[in-house]
Coordinates of C-alpha atoms (C1' of nucleotides) in Angstrom, one line a residue:
Chain R
X1 CA 6.1 4.4 16.2
X2 CA 6.9 2.6 19.1
X3 CA 9.8 1.4 19.8
X4 CA 10.0 -2.1 19.3
X5 CA 11.3 -3.5 15.6
X6 CA 8.8 -4.3 13.1
X7 CA 9.8 -7.1 11.0
X8 CA 8.6 -7.4 7.5
X9 CA 6.7 -10.4 6.0
X10 CA 6.5 -8.8 2.4
X11 CA 8.2 -6.2 0.4
X12 CA 6.8 -3.1 -1.0
X13 CA 5.4 -4.4 -4.7
X14 CA 6.3 -1.1 -6.0
X15 CA 9.9 -2.0 -4.7
X16 CA 9.7 -5.5 -7.3
X17 CA 8.8 -2.4 -9.5
X18 CA 12.2 -0.4 -9.2
X19 CA 13.3 -4.3 -8.6
X20 CA 13.2 -4.0 -12.6
X21 CA 13.8 -0.7 -13.8
X22 CA 17.1 -1.3 -12.3
X23 CA 17.4 -4.7 -13.7
X24 CA 16.3 -3.5 -17.0
X25 CA 18.7 -0.5 -16.6
X26 CA 22.0 -1.9 -15.9
X27 CA 22.4 0.6 -13.0
X28 CA 20.6 3.3 -10.4
X29 CA 20.7 6.0 -13.7
X30 CA 19.1 3.9 -15.7
X31 CA 16.1 3.4 -13.4
X32 CA 16.2 6.8 -12.6
X33 CA 15.5 7.6 -16.0
X34 CA 13.0 5.2 -16.6
X35 CA 11.2 6.1 -13.5
X36 CA 12.0 9.5 -12.1
X37 CA 12.9 7.8 -8.7
X38 CA 16.4 9.4 -7.7
X39 CA 19.2 7.5 -7.1
X40 CA 19.7 7.6 -3.5
X41 CA 16.1 6.8 -2.8
X42 CA 16.2 3.7 -5.1
X43 CA 19.7 2.4 -3.6
X44 CA 18.1 2.3 -0.8
X45 CA 15.1 0.8 -2.2
X46 CA 17.1 -2.4 -3.5
X47 CA 19.2 -2.6 0.0
X48 CA 15.8 -2.5 1.6
X49 CA 14.6 -5.3 -0.6
X50 CA 17.2 -7.3 -0.3
X51 CA 17.3 -7.2 3.3
X52 CA 13.4 -7.8 3.3
X53 CA 13.6 -10.6 1.5
X54 CA 17.4 -12.4 3.0
X55 CA 18.6 -12.5 -0.6
X56 CA 21.4 -10.4 -2.2
X57 CA 20.1 -9.5 -6.2
X58 CA 22.4 -7.0 -7.5
X59 CA 26.6 -7.3 -8.1
X60 CA 27.7 -3.0 -7.6
X61 CA 29.9 -1.7 -9.2
X62 CA 31.1 1.5 -10.5
X63 CA 29.4 0.4 -13.8
X64 CA 26.6 -0.1 -12.3
X65 CA 24.6 -3.0 -11.0
X66 CA 24.2 -6.8 -12.2
X67 CA 22.0 -9.1 -11.3
X68 CA 23.1 -12.1 -9.3
X69 CA 21.7 -15.5 -10.1
X70 CA 19.1 -15.0 -6.7
X71 CA 18.5 -11.4 -9.1
X72 CA 17.7 -13.6 -12.3
X73 CA 15.3 -15.8 -10.7
X74 CA 13.3 -13.5 -9.2
X75 CA 13.2 -11.1 -11.8
X76 CA 11.6 -14.1 -13.7
X77 CA 8.9 -14.7 -11.0
X78 CA 8.1 -10.5 -10.6
X79 CA 7.2 -10.5 -14.8
X80 CA 3.8 -11.9 -13.7
X81 CA 3.2 -8.3 -11.2
X82 CA 4.9 -6.4 -14.5
X83 CA 2.2 -7.5 -16.2
X84 CA -0.8 -7.1 -13.8
X85 CA 0.4 -3.7 -13.3
X86 CA 0.4 -2.6 -16.6
X87 CA -2.7 -4.8 -17.1
X88 CA -4.0 -1.9 -14.5
X89 CA -1.8 1.5 -15.7
X90 CA -4.2 -0.1 -18.9
X91 CA -7.3 0.2 -17.0
X92 CA -6.8 3.6 -15.6
X93 CA -5.7 5.4 -18.4
X94 CA -9.1 5.2 -19.7
X95 CA -9.9 8.2 -17.9
X96 CA -6.7 9.9 -17.7
X97 CA -8.1 13.2 -16.0
X98 CA -9.0 12.8 -12.7
X99 CA -12.8 13.9 -11.1
X100 CA -13.0 16.9 -9.1
X101 CA -16.7 16.4 -7.4
X102 CA -18.3 19.9 -7.0
X103 CA -20.9 20.5 -4.7
X104 CA -23.5 23.6 -4.4
X105 CA -26.6 25.5 -4.9
X106 CA -28.4 25.2 -7.3
X107 CA -27.9 28.4 -9.0
X108 CA -24.6 28.6 -8.4
X109 CA -23.5 24.8 -9.9
X110 CA -25.7 26.9 -13.4
X111 CA -23.6 29.6 -13.1
X112 CA -20.2 27.4 -12.7
X113 CA -21.1 25.5 -15.3
X114 CA -22.6 28.1 -18.0
X115 CA -18.9 29.8 -17.3
X116 CA -16.7 26.8 -17.1
X117 CA -15.4 27.5 -20.3
X118 CA -14.0 30.8 -19.4
X119 CA -11.3 29.2 -17.0
X120 CA -11.0 25.2 -18.4
X121 CA -10.6 24.4 -21.8
X122 CA -9.5 20.9 -23.9
X123 CA -7.1 23.5 -25.6
X124 CA -3.6 22.8 -24.4
X125 CA -3.3 26.3 -24.1
X126 CA -5.8 27.2 -21.8
X127 CA -5.9 23.2 -19.9
X128 CA -4.1 24.0 -16.5
X129 CA -1.0 22.2 -16.5
X130 CA -2.6 19.6 -14.0
X131 CA -5.4 17.8 -15.8
X132 CA -8.5 17.6 -14.2
X133 CA -12.7 17.3 -14.5
X134 CA -15.7 18.3 -12.8
X135 CA -18.0 16.7 -11.8
X136 CA -20.7 19.1 -10.8
X137 CA -23.4 18.3 -8.4
X138 CA -26.0 20.4 -7.2
X139 CA -27.2 19.7 -4.0
X140 CA -28.5 22.3 -0.9
X141 CA -28.0 19.4 1.1
X142 CA -24.5 20.1 3.6
X143 CA -22.2 17.1 2.0
X144 CA -19.9 15.3 3.6
X145 CA -16.6 16.7 3.1
X146 CA -15.4 14.3 5.8
X147 CA -16.8 10.9 4.3
X148 CA -16.0 12.6 1.0
X149 CA -18.9 12.7 -0.2
X150 CA -17.4 15.5 -2.6
X151 CA -14.1 17.2 -2.7
X152 CA -14.9 21.2 -2.9
X153 CA -18.3 22.8 -1.2
X154 CA -19.8 26.0 -1.7
X155 CA -21.1 27.7 1.3
X156 CA -22.9 30.2 2.4
X157 CA -20.8 30.5 5.6
X158 CA -17.1 30.3 7.2
X159 CA -16.2 26.5 7.7
X160 CA -16.2 25.6 11.5
X161 CA -14.0 22.9 11.5
X162 CA -10.3 23.1 12.0
X163 CA -9.9 20.6 9.6
X164 CA -11.8 22.3 6.7
X165 CA -9.8 25.1 4.7
X166 CA -12.2 28.0 3.2
X167 CA -11.6 30.6 1.0
X168 CA -14.1 33.7 1.0
X169 CA -15.1 34.1 -2.8
X170 CA -17.9 36.4 -2.4
X171 CA -21.2 38.7 -1.3
X172 CA -24.3 36.5 -1.9
X173 CA -27.5 39.1 -2.4
X174 CA -30.8 38.0 -2.6
X175 CA -33.8 40.2 -4.4
X176 CA -37.4 39.4 -5.9
X177 CA -37.7 38.6 -9.7
X178 CA -40.7 38.7 -12.2
X179 CA -42.3 39.0 -15.4
X180 CA -43.2 43.0 -14.5
X181 CA -43.6 44.8 -11.1
X182 CA -47.5 44.4 -11.6
X183 CA -46.8 40.6 -10.7
X184 CA -47.8 39.8 -7.4
X185 CA -47.5 36.5 -5.2
X186 CA -44.7 34.3 -4.5
X187 CA -43.9 30.9 -6.0
X188 CA -41.5 28.3 -4.0
X189 CA -40.6 25.0 -4.1
X190 CA -42.9 22.5 -1.4
X191 CA -42.5 23.0 2.3
X192 CA -40.3 19.7 2.5
X193 CA -37.9 20.8 0.3
X194 CA -37.4 24.6 0.9
X195 CA -34.6 23.8 3.2
X196 CA -33.0 27.0 2.0
X197 CA -32.9 30.1 4.4
X198 CA -34.4 32.1 1.5
X199 CA -37.5 29.6 1.2
X200 CA -37.6 29.6 5.2
X201 CA -37.6 33.3 5.1
X202 CA -40.4 33.5 2.6
X203 CA -42.6 31.1 4.5
X204 CA -41.8 32.9 7.9
X205 CA -42.1 36.2 6.1
X206 CA -45.2 35.9 4.0
X207 CA -46.8 33.0 4.2
X208 CA -50.0 33.8 3.4
X209 CA -48.4 35.2 -0.4
X210 CA -47.2 31.8 -1.4
X211 CA -49.6 30.9 -4.8
X212 CA -48.1 28.4 -6.0
X213 CA -44.7 25.4 -5.7
X214 CA -42.6 24.6 -7.6
X215 CA -40.9 20.9 -7.9
X216 CA -37.5 22.6 -8.3
X217 CA -35.3 25.6 -8.7
X218 CA -35.3 25.2 -12.3
X219 CA -39.6 24.8 -12.6
X220 CA -39.1 27.7 -10.3
X221 CA -37.6 30.1 -12.3
X222 CA -40.0 29.2 -15.6
X223 CA -43.0 29.6 -13.6
X224 CA -41.8 32.8 -12.8
X225 CA -41.1 33.5 -16.7
X226 CA -44.6 32.4 -17.5
X227 CA -45.9 35.4 -15.6
X228 CA -47.5 33.1 -12.5
X229 CA -45.7 35.0 -9.6
X230 CA -42.7 36.2 -8.3
X231 CA -39.3 34.4 -7.4
X232 CA -36.7 35.0 -5.0
X233 CA -33.0 34.5 -5.9
X234 CA -29.8 35.1 -5.6
X235 CA -29.8 38.3 -8.2
X236 CA -26.3 36.9 -9.8
X237 CA -29.2 34.3 -11.4
X238 CA -31.8 36.3 -11.5
X239 CA -29.5 38.9 -13.9
X240 CA -29.2 35.7 -16.2
X241 CA -32.1 35.0 -17.3
X242 CA -33.4 38.3 -19.4
X243 CA -37.3 37.6 -19.0
X244 CA -36.9 38.5 -15.7
X245 CA -36.4 41.8 -14.1
X246 CA -35.7 42.6 -10.8
X247 CA -38.6 44.0 -8.9
X248 CA -37.6 44.4 -5.2
X249 CA -34.5 45.9 -3.7
X250 CA -31.9 43.7 -2.3
X251 CA -33.2 41.7 0.8
X252 CA -31.4 42.3 3.9
X253 CA -32.1 39.2 5.9
X254 CA -30.7 37.3 2.9
X255 CA -27.4 38.3 2.0
X256 CA -24.7 36.4 3.0
X257 CA -20.9 35.4 2.3
X258 CA -20.3 32.5 0.4
X259 CA -17.2 30.2 0.9
X260 CA -15.0 27.4 -1.1
X261 CA -14.4 24.9 1.0
X262 CA -12.4 21.8 0.8
X263 CA -10.9 19.3 3.0
X264 CA -7.6 20.7 4.7
X265 CA -5.5 17.4 3.6
X266 CA -7.1 17.8 -0.1
X267 CA -5.8 21.4 -1.1
X268 CA -1.7 19.7 -1.5
X269 CA -3.6 17.5 -4.0
X270 CA -2.8 18.4 -7.2
X271 CA -6.3 18.6 -9.3
X272 CA -8.3 19.3 -6.1
X273 CA -6.1 22.9 -6.2
X274 CA -6.0 23.4 -9.5
X275 CA -10.0 23.3 -9.7
X276 CA -10.3 25.9 -6.2
X277 CA -8.5 27.9 -8.3
X278 CA -10.6 28.1 -11.0
X279 CA -13.5 27.8 -9.4
X280 CA -12.1 30.8 -7.1
X281 CA -11.7 32.6 -10.4
X282 CA -15.1 32.5 -11.7
X283 CA -17.1 33.1 -8.3
X284 CA -14.8 36.4 -8.0
X285 CA -15.3 37.4 -11.1
X286 CA -16.4 40.8 -11.1
X287 CA -18.2 40.1 -14.4
X288 CA -20.5 37.6 -12.3
X289 CA -22.6 40.6 -10.3
X290 CA -22.9 42.9 -13.2
X291 CA -21.8 44.9 -15.9
Chain Z
X1 CA 11.0 17.4 -0.8
X2 CA 11.4 20.9 -2.4
X3 CA 8.5 23.1 -2.1
X4 CA 6.6 21.6 -5.6
X5 CA 2.9 19.7 -5.7
X6 CA 4.1 16.4 -7.0
X7 CA 1.6 14.8 -9.8
X8 CA 0.6 11.0 -8.5
X9 CA 0.8 9.5 -12.1
X10 CA 0.1 6.6 -10.7
X11 CA -0.9 5.0 -6.9
X12 CA 0.9 2.6 -4.5
X13 CA 0.6 -1.2 -6.1
X14 CA 0.0 -2.2 -2.2
X15 CA -2.6 0.4 -2.4
X16 CA -4.4 -1.5 -4.7
X17 CA -3.6 -4.5 -1.9
X18 CA -5.5 -2.6 0.8
X19 CA -8.4 -1.4 -1.2
X20 CA -8.7 -5.5 -2.0
X21 CA -8.9 -5.6 1.2
X22 CA -11.3 -2.8 2.6
X23 CA -13.6 -4.0 -0.3
X24 CA -13.5 -7.9 1.2
X25 CA -13.6 -6.5 4.8
X26 CA -16.8 -4.6 4.6
X27 CA -14.5 -1.5 5.7
X28 CA -11.3 -0.4 7.7
X29 CA -12.1 -2.7 10.6
X30 CA -12.3 -6.3 8.6
X31 CA -9.3 -4.4 6.8
X32 CA -7.0 -3.9 9.5
X33 CA -7.6 -7.6 11.0
X34 CA -6.5 -9.4 7.3
X35 CA -3.6 -6.7 6.8
X36 CA -2.3 -5.6 9.8
X37 CA -2.2 -2.2 9.3
X38 CA -4.5 0.1 11.6
X39 CA -7.4 1.9 10.5
X40 CA -6.2 5.5 10.5
X41 CA -3.2 4.6 7.9
X42 CA -5.8 2.4 6.1
X43 CA -8.2 5.3 5.9
X44 CA -5.7 7.6 4.8
X45 CA -4.2 5.5 2.3
X46 CA -8.1 4.9 0.5
X47 CA -8.8 8.4 0.7
X48 CA -5.0 8.9 -0.9
X49 CA -6.1 6.1 -3.6
X50 CA -9.7 7.8 -4.9
X51 CA -8.1 11.4 -4.9
X52 CA -5.0 9.8 -7.4
X53 CA -7.5 7.9 -9.5
X54 CA -9.9 10.7 -9.4
X55 CA -12.8 8.3 -8.4
X56 CA -15.1 7.4 -5.6
X57 CA -14.6 4.1 -4.9
X58 CA -16.3 3.5 -2.0
X59 CA -19.6 4.6 0.3
X60 CA -18.4 5.4 3.9
X61 CA -20.6 5.5 6.7
X62 CA -21.0 3.9 10.5
X63 CA -21.9 0.8 9.3
X64 CA -18.1 0.7 6.9
X65 CA -17.2 1.3 3.4
X66 CA -19.4 -0.6 0.4
X67 CA -18.0 0.1 -2.7
X68 CA -19.6 2.5 -5.7
X69 CA -19.8 0.7 -9.0
X70 CA -16.3 2.4 -10.0
X71 CA -15.0 0.6 -7.1
X72 CA -16.7 -2.6 -8.0
X73 CA -15.2 -1.8 -12.1
X74 CA -11.9 -1.8 -10.1
X75 CA -11.7 -4.1 -8.1
X76 CA -12.6 -6.7 -10.9
X77 CA -9.8 -5.4 -12.4
X78 CA -7.2 -5.6 -9.3
X79 CA -7.3 -9.0 -9.4
X80 CA -4.8 -9.5 -11.2
X81 CA -2.9 -8.2 -9.3
X82 CA -3.5 -10.0 -6.2
X83 CA -3.0 -13.1 -8.3
X84 CA 0.5 -12.0 -9.4
X85 CA 1.3 -10.4 -5.5
X86 CA 0.7 -14.3 -4.3
X87 CA 2.3 -15.6 -6.8
X88 CA 5.4 -14.1 -5.4
X89 CA 4.8 -14.6 -2.0
X90 CA 4.6 -18.1 -2.9
X91 CA 7.6 -17.7 -4.5
X92 CA 8.9 -16.2 -2.1
X93 CA 7.9 -18.5 0.8
X94 CA 10.0 -21.1 -0.2
X95 CA 12.9 -19.2 1.7
X96 CA 11.2 -17.8 4.5
X97 CA 14.6 -17.0 6.5
X98 CA 16.4 -14.3 5.4
X99 CA 19.8 -14.8 4.7
X100 CA 22.8 -13.1 6.9
X101 CA 26.2 -13.1 5.5
X102 CA 28.4 -12.9 8.0
X103 CA 32.3 -12.8 7.1
X104 CA 35.2 -13.4 9.3
X105 CA 38.6 -14.7 9.0
X106 CA 38.9 -19.1 8.6
X107 CA 39.5 -19.6 12.3
X108 CA 36.4 -17.2 13.9
X109 CA 34.3 -18.9 10.8
X110 CA 35.3 -22.3 11.9
X111 CA 34.3 -21.4 15.4
X112 CA 31.5 -19.9 14.6
X113 CA 30.1 -22.7 12.1
X114 CA 31.6 -25.5 15.3
X115 CA 29.3 -23.4 18.4
X116 CA 26.2 -22.3 16.5
X117 CA 24.2 -24.5 17.5
X118 CA 24.7 -23.3 21.3
X119 CA 22.3 -20.1 19.9
X120 CA 20.6 -21.2 17.1
X121 CA 18.2 -24.4 16.4
X122 CA 15.5 -25.9 14.4
X123 CA 13.6 -26.3 17.7
X124 CA 11.0 -23.6 17.7
X125 CA 12.1 -23.1 21.9
X126 CA 16.2 -22.0 21.0
X127 CA 14.9 -19.7 18.0
X128 CA 14.8 -16.6 18.3
X129 CA 11.3 -15.0 17.4
X130 CA 13.1 -14.1 14.4
X131 CA 14.0 -16.1 11.8
X132 CA 16.8 -16.0 10.1
X133 CA 19.7 -18.7 8.6
X134 CA 23.3 -17.4 9.1
X135 CA 25.5 -17.4 5.4
X136 CA 29.7 -17.7 6.6
X137 CA 32.1 -16.6 4.3
X138 CA 35.5 -17.4 5.3
X139 CA 37.5 -14.2 3.8
X140 CA 40.8 -12.2 5.3
X141 CA 39.7 -9.7 2.6
X142 CA 38.1 -6.5 4.2
X143 CA 34.9 -6.7 2.5
X144 CA 32.5 -4.4 1.3
X145 CA 29.5 -4.0 4.1
X146 CA 28.8 -0.3 1.9
X147 CA 27.9 -2.4 -1.5
X148 CA 26.4 -4.9 0.4
X149 CA 29.3 -7.8 0.1
X150 CA 28.3 -8.6 3.4
X151 CA 25.6 -8.0 6.4
X152 CA 27.9 -8.4 9.2
X153 CA 31.9 -8.7 9.1
X154 CA 34.3 -9.5 12.4
X155 CA 37.5 -7.5 12.2
X156 CA 40.2 -6.8 14.1
X157 CA 40.0 -3.2 14.9
X158 CA 36.8 -1.0 15.8
X159 CA 35.1 0.6 12.1
X160 CA 36.7 4.1 11.7
X161 CA 33.6 5.1 9.0
X162 CA 31.0 6.9 10.8
X163 CA 28.5 4.7 8.8
X164 CA 29.4 1.5 10.4
X165 CA 28.0 0.5 13.6
X166 CA 30.4 -1.4 15.9
X167 CA 30.7 -3.9 19.0
X168 CA 33.3 -5.4 20.4
X169 CA 33.3 -8.3 21.4
X170 CA 37.1 -10.0 22.4
X171 CA 40.6 -10.0 22.6
X172 CA 42.5 -12.2 20.6
X173 CA 45.9 -13.6 21.2
X174 CA 48.1 -15.1 19.3
X175 CA 51.2 -18.0 19.9
X176 CA 53.1 -20.9 18.0
X177 CA 51.1 -24.2 17.6
X178 CA 53.1 -27.8 17.2
X179 CA 53.1 -31.5 17.9
X180 CA 55.9 -30.7 21.0
X181 CA 58.3 -28.4 21.9
X182 CA 60.6 -30.2 19.9
X183 CA 59.4 -29.6 16.5
X184 CA 61.4 -26.3 14.7
X185 CA 60.5 -24.4 11.5
X186 CA 57.5 -22.2 10.7
X187 CA 54.8 -23.4 8.2
X188 CA 52.5 -20.1 6.6
X189 CA 51.0 -19.2 3.5
X190 CA 52.0 -17.8 0.0
X191 CA 53.4 -14.6 -0.1
X192 CA 50.3 -13.6 -2.1
X193 CA 47.9 -15.2 0.1
X194 CA 49.8 -13.8 3.6
X195 CA 47.3 -11.0 4.0
X196 CA 47.0 -10.7 7.5
X197 CA 48.9 -9.5 10.3
X198 CA 49.8 -12.9 11.2
X199 CA 51.2 -13.9 8.5
X200 CA 53.3 -10.7 7.6
X201 CA 54.7 -11.1 11.1
X202 CA 56.3 -13.9 10.5
X203 CA 57.7 -13.0 7.1
X204 CA 58.8 -10.0 8.8
X205 CA 60.4 -11.4 11.9
X206 CA 61.3 -14.9 11.0
X207 CA 61.9 -15.0 7.4
X208 CA 64.7 -17.7 7.5
X209 CA 62.9 -20.0 9.6
X210 CA 59.5 -20.5 6.7
X211 CA 60.5 -24.3 6.0
X212 CA 57.0 -25.1 4.3
X213 CA 54.3 -23.8 2.8
X214 CA 50.1 -24.2 2.7
X215 CA 47.5 -23.8 0.4
X216 CA 45.1 -22.8 2.9
X217 CA 44.8 -22.3 6.7
X218 CA 42.9 -25.6 6.6
X219 CA 45.9 -27.0 5.2
X220 CA 48.1 -25.2 7.3
X221 CA 46.9 -26.7 10.7
X222 CA 46.9 -30.1 9.2
X223 CA 51.1 -30.0 8.2
X224 CA 51.6 -29.0 11.9
X225 CA 49.6 -31.5 13.1
X226 CA 51.4 -33.8 10.9
X227 CA 54.7 -32.7 13.1
X228 CA 56.3 -30.9 10.4
X229 CA 56.4 -27.5 11.6
X230 CA 55.1 -25.4 14.0
X231 CA 52.3 -22.7 13.3
X232 CA 51.2 -19.5 14.4
X233 CA 47.1 -19.7 15.1
X234 CA 45.1 -17.8 17.4
X235 CA 44.9 -18.9 20.7
X236 CA 41.3 -20.3 20.7
X237 CA 41.8 -21.9 17.4
X238 CA 44.7 -23.7 18.8
X239 CA 43.3 -25.0 21.5
X240 CA 40.3 -26.4 19.8
X241 CA 42.8 -29.1 18.2
X242 CA 44.1 -31.7 20.7
X243 CA 46.8 -32.4 18.9
X244 CA 48.8 -30.0 19.3
X245 CA 50.2 -27.8 22.0
X246 CA 50.8 -24.0 22.3
X247 CA 54.6 -24.3 22.4
X248 CA 55.2 -20.2 22.7
X249 CA 53.8 -17.8 25.5
X250 CA 51.8 -15.2 23.5
X251 CA 52.9 -13.2 21.4
X252 CA 52.2 -9.4 22.1
X253 CA 52.7 -8.1 18.8
X254 CA 50.0 -10.2 17.2
X255 CA 47.1 -9.4 20.2
X256 CA 44.5 -7.8 18.7
X257 CA 40.9 -6.8 20.1
X258 CA 37.9 -7.9 17.9
X259 CA 35.1 -6.2 16.4
X260 CA 31.6 -6.7 15.5
X261 CA 31.1 -4.5 12.3
X262 CA 27.3 -3.9 10.4
X263 CA 26.5 -1.1 8.5
X264 CA 24.4 1.7 10.9
X265 CA 20.9 1.2 8.9
X266 CA 20.9 -2.5 8.9
X267 CA 21.7 -2.6 13.0
X268 CA 17.5 -2.1 13.1
X269 CA 16.4 -4.9 10.9
X270 CA 15.1 -7.8 12.7
X271 CA 17.3 -10.7 11.4
X272 CA 20.6 -8.7 11.3
X273 CA 20.1 -7.6 14.7
X274 CA 19.0 -11.1 15.7
X275 CA 22.3 -12.5 14.0
X276 CA 24.5 -9.8 16.1
X277 CA 23.0 -10.8 19.1
X278 CA 23.5 -14.6 18.6
X279 CA 27.2 -14.0 17.0
X280 CA 28.0 -12.0 20.1
X281 CA 27.0 -13.9 22.4
X282 CA 29.5 -16.4 20.7
X283 CA 31.8 -14.5 20.5
X284 CA 32.2 -13.3 24.1
X285 CA 31.7 -16.9 25.6
X286 CA 34.5 -17.3 28.1
X287 CA 34.5 -21.1 27.4
X288 CA 36.0 -20.0 23.7
X289 CA 39.0 -18.9 25.6
X290 CA 39.5 -21.7 28.1
X291 CA 38.1 -24.2 30.6
Chain L
dA1 C1' 51.0 7.8 -13.8
dT2 C1' 47.5 11.2 -13.7
dT3 C1' 43.1 13.3 -14.9
dT4 C1' 38.5 13.1 -15.8
dG5 C1' 33.6 11.1 -16.3
dG6 C1' 30.6 7.9 -14.3
dA7 C1' 28.1 5.5 -11.2
dC8 C1' 26.9 4.5 -6.4
dT9 C1' 26.9 5.7 -1.4
dT10 C1' 26.4 9.5 2.7
dT11 C1' 24.4 13.6 4.9
dC12 C1' 21.2 15.8 6.5
dA13 C1' 17.4 18.7 6.8
dA14 C1' 12.8 18.1 4.9
dA15 C1' 8.9 16.3 4.2
dA16 C1' 6.3 12.8 4.4
dA17 C1' 3.8 8.7 6.7
dT18 C1' 2.4 6.5 10.9
dG19 C1' -0.6 4.6 14.6
dA20 C1' -2.0 5.4 19.3
dA21 C1' -5.4 7.9 21.6
dA22 C1' -9.2 11.1 21.0
dG23 C1' -13.4 13.1 19.4
dA24 C1' -17.4 12.3 16.3
dC25 C1' -21.4 9.7 15.1
dA26 C1' -25.1 6.6 13.9
dA27 C1' -27.2 2.2 14.3
dA28 C1' -28.5 -0.9 17.7
dC29 C1' -30.2 -2.4 22.0
dC30 C1' -32.4 -1.5 26.4
Chain Y
dG1 C1' -35.9 8.4 25.6
dG2 C1' -31.1 6.9 27.4
dT3 C1' -27.6 4.3 26.7
dT4 C1' -24.3 1.2 24.9
dT5 C1' -21.6 -0.3 20.5
dG6 C1' -19.4 -0.4 16.4
dT7 C1' -17.0 2.3 13.0
dC8 C1' -14.8 5.6 10.9
dT9 C1' -12.2 10.4 11.3
dT10 C1' -8.8 13.8 13.3
dT11 C1' -4.9 15.1 16.4
dC12 C1' 0.0 15.1 17.2
dA13 C1' 4.3 12.9 18.6
dT14 C1' 7.5 9.9 16.3
dT15 C1' 9.0 7.4 12.8
dT16 C1' 10.6 6.8 8.0
dT17 C1' 11.2 8.5 3.8
dT18 C1' 12.9 11.2 0.8
dG19 C1' 16.2 13.8 -2.6
dA20 C1' 19.9 17.7 -3.9
dA21 C1' 24.6 18.1 -2.4
dA22 C1' 28.2 16.3 -0.9
dG23 C1' 31.6 12.7 -0.8
dT24 C1' 34.0 8.0 -2.2
dC25 C1' 35.8 5.0 -5.9
dC26 C1' 36.8 2.4 -9.9
dA27 C1' 37.7 2.6 -15.0
dA28 C1' 38.2 4.8 -19.2
dA29 C1' 40.5 8.2 -21.1
dT30 C1' 44.8 10.9 -21.9

DNA sequence: ATTTGGACTTTCAAAAATGAAAGACAAACC
DNA sequence: GGTTTGTCTTTCATTTTTGAAAGTCCAAAT
């Protein structure tokens, strides 16, 4: 910061909590045990608090810290804050595990949801040491990680902004699927929803062979299962539907890489880091792409 | 810190206050105006709060931040904390000006007290931009700045610990004072209290000429004014008493430097910095040592 | 009187946070 | 449609904070 002394008008509220911990604990050692904050840090925080308030709150000595009369007066006032902080902690404890919002296309989201139990469980022995809960959001739109619309995105290309971190997880291939090779014609989404490369490709290359549309990817697959037409799917998704068979070779023009993307900063956040590891394991699994 | 991800179990309480400021202000700009915290910092603090709680508290956009339903629920709970913080601020406001504890020998303390109005005043035009109030503690004992027994000490030699910062303010000379040159014999403090170099010097060099003792420096000077004996004083203190005259030349053995001493860290604290400047000005004033 | 243990403060390298300046982007205005 | 304004995010140099290790000092134990 600029070389100007900044007059601190109010102490940090957390310093009041540490102050109570030191008072309750009779010194820095007791407070360290209660709060997990190391003694050198507590020593400096108590000194900073006294300096900011302009009061001597403790007598310091070989047997620890004892409150002065100013300190006792302040401790009585800080009880309100302690009660309010505990109230908040109780409210937050209703949801002990942070949500990690993950967005991907429909089929990827479905795959993750169905296989998530392989890398995540309520069972203590399987749960990563960092608690977190997935919030899966199926979306083909490019969600805005800068504006925190999602914590993790699964995308079809390497992120190019420098503040995004990416990990390549797989190569995704596409093909046609149907009840049998005798089925002709294609089902797809309405033009206004057909924003993915695979939908665009179909409309561009075989516009006259589109015989029907469906309202969403799930319905699209159901209609193909009903025998009405063919559908273009990622091969890992088509193979997951026993009623459908692959009826064309891979469509080379649609093959792309898959990238697991997050904000550069967020990678260091334990829940997000744990989620990245778990999802990365799932997406890279050999079983995803065949026996 | 060690290279281990630290799972944050609770957000900073100050972040809750900033969260309310952003919510109230409709965005970062409004909150910046209300709190003085710059927008980039607020942006990161809100992101950190959401991450720690595992909830999305705001929708972000070109028109600012708006609360999500999770955000509104949290805001309702944080009101308790706001009330408690305001209660504390009101309590602290009863003493808006921090005390700066200054220790010095008796005569130096007296000099500062009598002349303090020259560098400090309630009048706004004279008050330094940093509010503070002196707490003068007269003590010949070496107070423990490490243990915060004082913020500033006025000592008779350069500080030798590296964590102490010092500024030389003056050269202090001593001499004998009495009602007149015809007065013989010396008054001093009892042996148990005679801890200063000048008292030790007297007991060492003229033990047979001590005719009386007094309970404290003030009484010592009063008895000299009463004509009972001579007293050894710093010359600036003796000259401040019109009833006494200097009856010896300077006592070279007692001359020493005067140092204004504080903790290295504390120098950057605005109240202490202002106090150091004010006291330094007083102690260095030419008028302290003569017309 | 000496040694040991306990508790606080200081050192200093590393990590984290900050804020001015710049970049990005959408809404409002002309 | 082009320009301007407002608000948020990113960059990056600087400042602040942290915590393990070491130092200091006093009370308790021997």
